[in-house]
Coordinates of C-alpha atoms in Angstrom, one line a residue:
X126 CA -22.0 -18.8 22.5
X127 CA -24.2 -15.8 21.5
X128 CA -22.3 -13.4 21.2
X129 CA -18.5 -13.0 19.5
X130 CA -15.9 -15.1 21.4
X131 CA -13.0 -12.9 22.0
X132 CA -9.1 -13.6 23.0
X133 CA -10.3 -14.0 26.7
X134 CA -12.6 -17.1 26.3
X135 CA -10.0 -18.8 24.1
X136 CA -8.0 -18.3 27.2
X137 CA -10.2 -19.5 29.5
X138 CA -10.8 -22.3 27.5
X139 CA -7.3 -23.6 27.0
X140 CA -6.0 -22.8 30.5
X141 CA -3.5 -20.0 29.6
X142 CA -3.1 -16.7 29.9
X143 CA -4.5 -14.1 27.4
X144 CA -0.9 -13.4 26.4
X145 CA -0.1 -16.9 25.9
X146 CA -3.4 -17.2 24.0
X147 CA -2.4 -14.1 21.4
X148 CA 0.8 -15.3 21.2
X149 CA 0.0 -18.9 20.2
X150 CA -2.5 -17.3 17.7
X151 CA -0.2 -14.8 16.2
X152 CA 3.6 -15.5 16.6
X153 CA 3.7 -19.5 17.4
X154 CA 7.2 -20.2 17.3
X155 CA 7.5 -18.4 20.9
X156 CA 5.1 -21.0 22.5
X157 CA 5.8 -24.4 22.8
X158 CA 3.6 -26.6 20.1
X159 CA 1.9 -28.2 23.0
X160 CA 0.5 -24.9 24.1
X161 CA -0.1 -23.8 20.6
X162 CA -1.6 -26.7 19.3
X163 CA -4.1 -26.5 22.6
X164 CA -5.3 -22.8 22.1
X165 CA -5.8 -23.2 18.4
X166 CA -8.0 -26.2 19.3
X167 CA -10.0 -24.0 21.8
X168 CA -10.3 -21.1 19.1
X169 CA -11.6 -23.5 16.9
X170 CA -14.1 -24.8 19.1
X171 CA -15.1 -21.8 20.2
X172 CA -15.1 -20.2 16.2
X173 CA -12.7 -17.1 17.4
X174 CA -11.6 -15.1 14.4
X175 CA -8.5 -12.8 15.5
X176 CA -10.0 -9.2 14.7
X177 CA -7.9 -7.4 11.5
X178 CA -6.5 -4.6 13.8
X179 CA -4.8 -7.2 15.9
X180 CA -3.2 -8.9 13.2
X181 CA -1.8 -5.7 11.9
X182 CA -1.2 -4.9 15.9
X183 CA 0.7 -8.3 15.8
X184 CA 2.6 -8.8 12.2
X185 CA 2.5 -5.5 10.9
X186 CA 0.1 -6.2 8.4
X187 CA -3.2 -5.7 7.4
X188 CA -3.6 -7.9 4.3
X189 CA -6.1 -4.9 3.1
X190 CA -5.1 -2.8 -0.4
X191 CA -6.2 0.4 -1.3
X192 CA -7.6 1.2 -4.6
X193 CA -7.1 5.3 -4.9
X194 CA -9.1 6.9 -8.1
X195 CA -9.7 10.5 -9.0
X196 CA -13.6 9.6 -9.7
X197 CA -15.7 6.2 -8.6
X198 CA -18.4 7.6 -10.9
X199 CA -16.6 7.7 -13.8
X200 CA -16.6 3.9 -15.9
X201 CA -13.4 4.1 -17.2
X202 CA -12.3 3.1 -13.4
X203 CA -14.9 -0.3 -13.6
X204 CA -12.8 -2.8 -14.7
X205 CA -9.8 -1.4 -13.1
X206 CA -12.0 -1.9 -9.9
X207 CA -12.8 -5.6 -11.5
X208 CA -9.1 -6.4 -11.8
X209 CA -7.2 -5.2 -8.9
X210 CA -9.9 -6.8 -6.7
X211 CA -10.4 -10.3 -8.7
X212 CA -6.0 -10.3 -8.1
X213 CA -5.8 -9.2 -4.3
X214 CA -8.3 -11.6 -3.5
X215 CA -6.5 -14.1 -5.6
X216 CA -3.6 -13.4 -3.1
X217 CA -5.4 -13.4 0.1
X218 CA -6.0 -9.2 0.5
X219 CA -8.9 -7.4 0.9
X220 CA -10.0 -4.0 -1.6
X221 CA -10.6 -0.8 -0.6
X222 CA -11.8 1.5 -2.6
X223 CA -10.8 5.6 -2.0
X224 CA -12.3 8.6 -3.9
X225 CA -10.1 11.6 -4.1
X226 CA -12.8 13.6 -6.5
X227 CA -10.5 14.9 -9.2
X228 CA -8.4 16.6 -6.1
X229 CA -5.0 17.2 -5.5
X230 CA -5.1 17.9 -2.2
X231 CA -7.6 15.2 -1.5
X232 CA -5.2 12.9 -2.5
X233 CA -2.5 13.8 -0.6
X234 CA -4.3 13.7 3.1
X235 CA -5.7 10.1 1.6
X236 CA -2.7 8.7 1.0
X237 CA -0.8 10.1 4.3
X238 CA -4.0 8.7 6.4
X239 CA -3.8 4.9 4.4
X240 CA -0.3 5.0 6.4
X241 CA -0.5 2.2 8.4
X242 CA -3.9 0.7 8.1
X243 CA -3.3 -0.8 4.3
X244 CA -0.3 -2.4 3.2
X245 CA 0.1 -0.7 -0.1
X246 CA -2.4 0.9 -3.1
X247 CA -2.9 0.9 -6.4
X248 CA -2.5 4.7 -7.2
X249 CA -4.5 5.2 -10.6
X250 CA -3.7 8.4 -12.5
X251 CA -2.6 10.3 -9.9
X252 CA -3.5 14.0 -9.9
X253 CA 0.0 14.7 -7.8
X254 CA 3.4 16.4 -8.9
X255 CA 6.0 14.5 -9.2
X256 CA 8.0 15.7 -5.9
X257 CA 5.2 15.2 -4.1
X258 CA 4.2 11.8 -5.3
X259 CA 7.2 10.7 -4.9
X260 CA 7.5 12.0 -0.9
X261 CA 4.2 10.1 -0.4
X262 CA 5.1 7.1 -2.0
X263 CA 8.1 7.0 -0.1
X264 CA 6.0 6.3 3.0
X265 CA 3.2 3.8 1.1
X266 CA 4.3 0.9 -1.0
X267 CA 2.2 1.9 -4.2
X268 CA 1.8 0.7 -7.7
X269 CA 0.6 4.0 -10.3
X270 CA -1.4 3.2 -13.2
X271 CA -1.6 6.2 -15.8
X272 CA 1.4 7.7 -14.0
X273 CA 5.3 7.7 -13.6
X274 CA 8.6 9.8 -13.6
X275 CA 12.0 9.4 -12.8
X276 CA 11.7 10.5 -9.5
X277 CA 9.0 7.7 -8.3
X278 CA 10.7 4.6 -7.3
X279 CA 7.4 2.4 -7.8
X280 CA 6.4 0.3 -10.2
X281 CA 4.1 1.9 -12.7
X282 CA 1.4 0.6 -15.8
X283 CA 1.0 2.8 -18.5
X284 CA -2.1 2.7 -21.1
X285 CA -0.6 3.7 -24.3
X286 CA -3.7 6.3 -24.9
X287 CA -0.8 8.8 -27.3
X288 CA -0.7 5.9 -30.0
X289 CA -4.5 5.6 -29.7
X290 CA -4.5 9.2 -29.8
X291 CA -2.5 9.0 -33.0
X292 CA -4.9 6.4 -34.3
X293 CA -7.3 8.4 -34.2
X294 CA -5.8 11.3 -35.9
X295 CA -4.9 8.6 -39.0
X296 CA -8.3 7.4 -39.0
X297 CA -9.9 11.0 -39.4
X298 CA -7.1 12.0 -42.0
X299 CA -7.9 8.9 -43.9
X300 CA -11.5 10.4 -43.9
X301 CA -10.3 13.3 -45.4
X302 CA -11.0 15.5 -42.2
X303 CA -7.9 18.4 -42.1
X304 CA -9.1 20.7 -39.4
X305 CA -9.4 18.9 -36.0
X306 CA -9.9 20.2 -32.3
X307 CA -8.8 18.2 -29.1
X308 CA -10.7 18.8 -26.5
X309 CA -8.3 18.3 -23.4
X310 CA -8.5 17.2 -20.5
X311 CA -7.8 18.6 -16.7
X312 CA -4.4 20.7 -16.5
X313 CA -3.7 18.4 -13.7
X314 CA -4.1 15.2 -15.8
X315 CA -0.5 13.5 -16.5
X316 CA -2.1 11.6 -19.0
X317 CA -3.1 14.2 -20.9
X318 CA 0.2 16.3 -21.4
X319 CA 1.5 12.9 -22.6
X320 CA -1.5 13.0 -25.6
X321 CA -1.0 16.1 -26.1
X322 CA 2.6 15.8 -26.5
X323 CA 2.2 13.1 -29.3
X324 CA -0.6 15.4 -30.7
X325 CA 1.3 18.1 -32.9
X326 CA 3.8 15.6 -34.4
X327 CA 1.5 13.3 -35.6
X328 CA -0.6 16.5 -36.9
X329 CA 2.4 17.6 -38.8
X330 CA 2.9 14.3 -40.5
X331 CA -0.5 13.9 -41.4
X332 CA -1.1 17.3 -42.6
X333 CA -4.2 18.3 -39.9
X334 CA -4.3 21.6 -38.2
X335 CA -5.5 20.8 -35.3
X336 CA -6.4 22.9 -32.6
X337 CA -6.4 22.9 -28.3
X338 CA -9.5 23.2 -26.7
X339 CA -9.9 23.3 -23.0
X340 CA -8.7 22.5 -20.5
X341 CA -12.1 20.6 -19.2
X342 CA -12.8 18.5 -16.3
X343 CA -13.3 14.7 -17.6
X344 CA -16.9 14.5 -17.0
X345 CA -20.2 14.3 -19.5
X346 CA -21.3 18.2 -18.2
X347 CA -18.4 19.6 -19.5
X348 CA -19.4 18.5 -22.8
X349 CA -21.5 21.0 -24.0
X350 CA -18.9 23.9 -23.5
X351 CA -16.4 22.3 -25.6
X352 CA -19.0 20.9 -28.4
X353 CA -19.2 24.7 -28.2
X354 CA -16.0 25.9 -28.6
X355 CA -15.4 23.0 -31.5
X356 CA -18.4 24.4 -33.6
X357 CA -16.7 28.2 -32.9
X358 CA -13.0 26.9 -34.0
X359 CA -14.5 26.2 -37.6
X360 CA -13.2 22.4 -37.3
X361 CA -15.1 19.4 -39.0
X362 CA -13.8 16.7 -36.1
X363 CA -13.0 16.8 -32.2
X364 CA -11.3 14.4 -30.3
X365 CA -12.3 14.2 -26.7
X366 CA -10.0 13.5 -23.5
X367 CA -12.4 10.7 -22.6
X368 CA -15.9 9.2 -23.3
X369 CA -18.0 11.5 -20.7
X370 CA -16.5 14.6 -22.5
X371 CA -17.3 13.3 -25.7
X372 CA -21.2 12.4 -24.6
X373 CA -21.9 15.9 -23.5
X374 CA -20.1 16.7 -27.1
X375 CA -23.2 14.4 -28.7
X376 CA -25.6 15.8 -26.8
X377 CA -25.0 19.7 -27.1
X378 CA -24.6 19.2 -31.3
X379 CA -27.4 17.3 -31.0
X380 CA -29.6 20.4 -29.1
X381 CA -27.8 22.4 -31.7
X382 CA -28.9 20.4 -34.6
X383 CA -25.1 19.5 -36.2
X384 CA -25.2 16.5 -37.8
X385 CA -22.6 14.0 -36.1
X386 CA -20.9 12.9 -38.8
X387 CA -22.0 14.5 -41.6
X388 CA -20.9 17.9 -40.4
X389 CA -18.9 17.2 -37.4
X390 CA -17.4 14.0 -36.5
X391 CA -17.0 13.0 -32.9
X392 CA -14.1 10.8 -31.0
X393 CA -14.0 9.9 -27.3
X394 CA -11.3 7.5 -25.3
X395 CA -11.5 4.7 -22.8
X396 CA -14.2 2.4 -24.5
X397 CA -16.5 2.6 -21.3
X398 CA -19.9 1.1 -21.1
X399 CA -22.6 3.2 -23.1
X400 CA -19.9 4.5 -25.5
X401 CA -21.9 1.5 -28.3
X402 CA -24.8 2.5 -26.8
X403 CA -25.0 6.9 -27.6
X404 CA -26.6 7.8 -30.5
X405 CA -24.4 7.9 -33.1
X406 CA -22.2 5.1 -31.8
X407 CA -18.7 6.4 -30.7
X408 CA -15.6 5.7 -32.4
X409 CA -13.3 5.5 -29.6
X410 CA -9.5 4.6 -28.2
X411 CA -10.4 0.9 -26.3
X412 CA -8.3 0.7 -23.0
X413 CA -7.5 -2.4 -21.3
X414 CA -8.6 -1.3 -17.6
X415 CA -9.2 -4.6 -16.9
X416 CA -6.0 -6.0 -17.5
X417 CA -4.0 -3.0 -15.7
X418 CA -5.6 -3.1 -12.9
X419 CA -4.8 -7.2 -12.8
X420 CA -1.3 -6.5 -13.4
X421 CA -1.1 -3.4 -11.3
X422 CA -2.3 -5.8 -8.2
X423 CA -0.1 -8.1 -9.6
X424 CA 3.2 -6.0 -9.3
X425 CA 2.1 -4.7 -6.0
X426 CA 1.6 -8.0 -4.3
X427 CA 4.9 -9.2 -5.6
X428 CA 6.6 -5.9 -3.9
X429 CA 4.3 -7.1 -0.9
X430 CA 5.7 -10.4 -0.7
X431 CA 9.2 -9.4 -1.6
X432 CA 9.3 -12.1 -4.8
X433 CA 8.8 -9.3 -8.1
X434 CA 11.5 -7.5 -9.4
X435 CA 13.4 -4.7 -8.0
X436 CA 11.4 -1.6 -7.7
X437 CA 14.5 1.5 -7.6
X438 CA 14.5 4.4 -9.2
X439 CA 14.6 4.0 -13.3
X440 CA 11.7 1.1 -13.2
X441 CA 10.9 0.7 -16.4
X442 CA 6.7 0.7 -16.6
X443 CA 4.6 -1.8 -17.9
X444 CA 3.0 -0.5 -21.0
X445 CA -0.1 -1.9 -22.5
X446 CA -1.6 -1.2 -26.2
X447 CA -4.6 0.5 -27.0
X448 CA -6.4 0.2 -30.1
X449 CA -9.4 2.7 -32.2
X450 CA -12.8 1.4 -32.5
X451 CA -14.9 2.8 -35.2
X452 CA -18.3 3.4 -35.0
X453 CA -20.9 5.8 -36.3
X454 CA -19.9 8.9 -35.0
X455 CA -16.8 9.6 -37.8
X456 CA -17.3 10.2 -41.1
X457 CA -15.8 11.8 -44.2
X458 CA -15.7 14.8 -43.9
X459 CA -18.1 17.9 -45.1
X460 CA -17.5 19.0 -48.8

């Protein structure tokens, strides 16, 4: 043929009615296997593939997964990406991929409009209160990386960026650094609260003062504003939310012509590509996106498919290490 067959020319075909025809195609058991075994013979002949939206129409399922993140520029969302989609299609699903642009509200309306034309999504650190992420996912089976509470009856994985966090804190103490800045990350950012959070104990222990700057949004042009504010705070190291932040950091001292580490040493967190590649190198909390987003796809096809674990309130999350990689941009620090 040269064009698409449809449903109709499968019917045709095998001598039955388009009805007959869908219902061979899509629910068998309520067609005799004579019939059924002669339409999926004419569909084969013909090469007729039923369209998506009539398999959802006809089973209630789309066997298409959304991937929701708050920014598809940013590369600490890559091998999450690489993950959930080498898993779904692993399992048979297709990847979608949503934006929500470091928004709120543009999560929300995503998440009510993937209602009924994905069978679930991998939420990755969601930008939503608790109530309402809980309301949504009510509707949407979902799986949150970066993101949980006891109100969200999902299953959740968790990258244990506090213990990097405290790593880091360890390593600069061990470097003789006792007046450290954090530059934080959106006031939005669940992630964050939890570093922060682990921040002032570990401080205490170690004997830092360490100081709050921010918030900023996670991206490389907020950089210079808080390489700014670090220089202003007296401090002689800043650890950064993520990698951007902390390459805008580089930059700006760089313009300003403080030496990175000599007079102020640099941290960043995530690991993402480039972060070996910035002049200095950046010491850095390494995150295993790839793996989450594995397992994240993982546990949602299971709640798919009805064969994981029970998914109630008090779900305990999936937590996976994190470990500090030094590099050139730490040092001891200034005399």
């Amino acid at each position: 043929m040269s064009r698409q067959p449809t449903l109709r020319d499968v019917a045709e075909k095998a001598g039955v009615a388009v009805s007959t025809a869908s219902r061979a195609l899509t629910r068998p058991g309520r067609i005799s296997a004579h019939t059924t075994e002669r339409v999926r013979a004419a569909a084969d002949a013909l090469g007729y593939t039923p369209s998506a939206s009539a398999r959802a129409l006809s089973s209630g399922r789309t066997t298409t997964v959304a991937l929701v993140v708050p920014d598809v520029t940013n590369p600490f969302y890559f091998g999450l990406v690489r993950g959930t989609g080498a898993r779904l299609r692993e399992g048979g699903y297709v990847q979608v991929l949503v934006d929500t642009e470091e928004s709120a509200e543009a999560e929300a309306r995503a998440l009510v409009g993937l209602r009924g034309t994905v069978d679930g999504a991998v939420l990755a650190a969601s930008r939503l209160t608790d109530a309402r992420l809980a309301e949504l996912a009510a509707d949407l089976p979902i799986v949150a990386v970066n993101r949980t509470s006891p109100s969200l009856a999902a299953p959740s994985v968790l990258i244990d960026t506090p213990s990097g966090l405290v790593q880091a804190l360890e390593h600069l103490a061990s470097l003789g650094h006792r007046r450290v800045a954090y530059a934080s990350g959106p006031r939005t950012s669940w992630s964050d609260r939890r570093r922060q959070a682990a921040l002032h104990p570990a401080a205490e222990r170690l004997g830092l003062d360490v100081t709050v700057l921010g918030p900023y949004a996670p991206v490389r042009t907020a950089g210079p504003a808080a390489a700014d504010a670090a220089v202003q705070a007296g401090v002689t190291a800043v650890v950064a939310f993520n990698d951007l932040l902390a390459f805008g950091i580089l930059e700006r001292l760089d313009a300003r012509g403080v030496d990175v580490p000599a007079q102020l040493s640099v941290v960043g967190c995530d690991d993402v590509f480039g972060a070996d590649l910035v002049r200095p190198a950046l010491t850095t909390v390494a995150s295993p996106m790839e793996r989450a987003g594995r397992l994240a796809a993982d546990l949602l096809i299971s709640r798919l498919e009805g064969t994981g674990p029970s998914t109630g309130f008090g779900t305990e999350p999936a937590v996976l290490p994190t470990h500090l990689v030094i590099r050139a941009s730490t040092g001891p620090a200034p005399a």
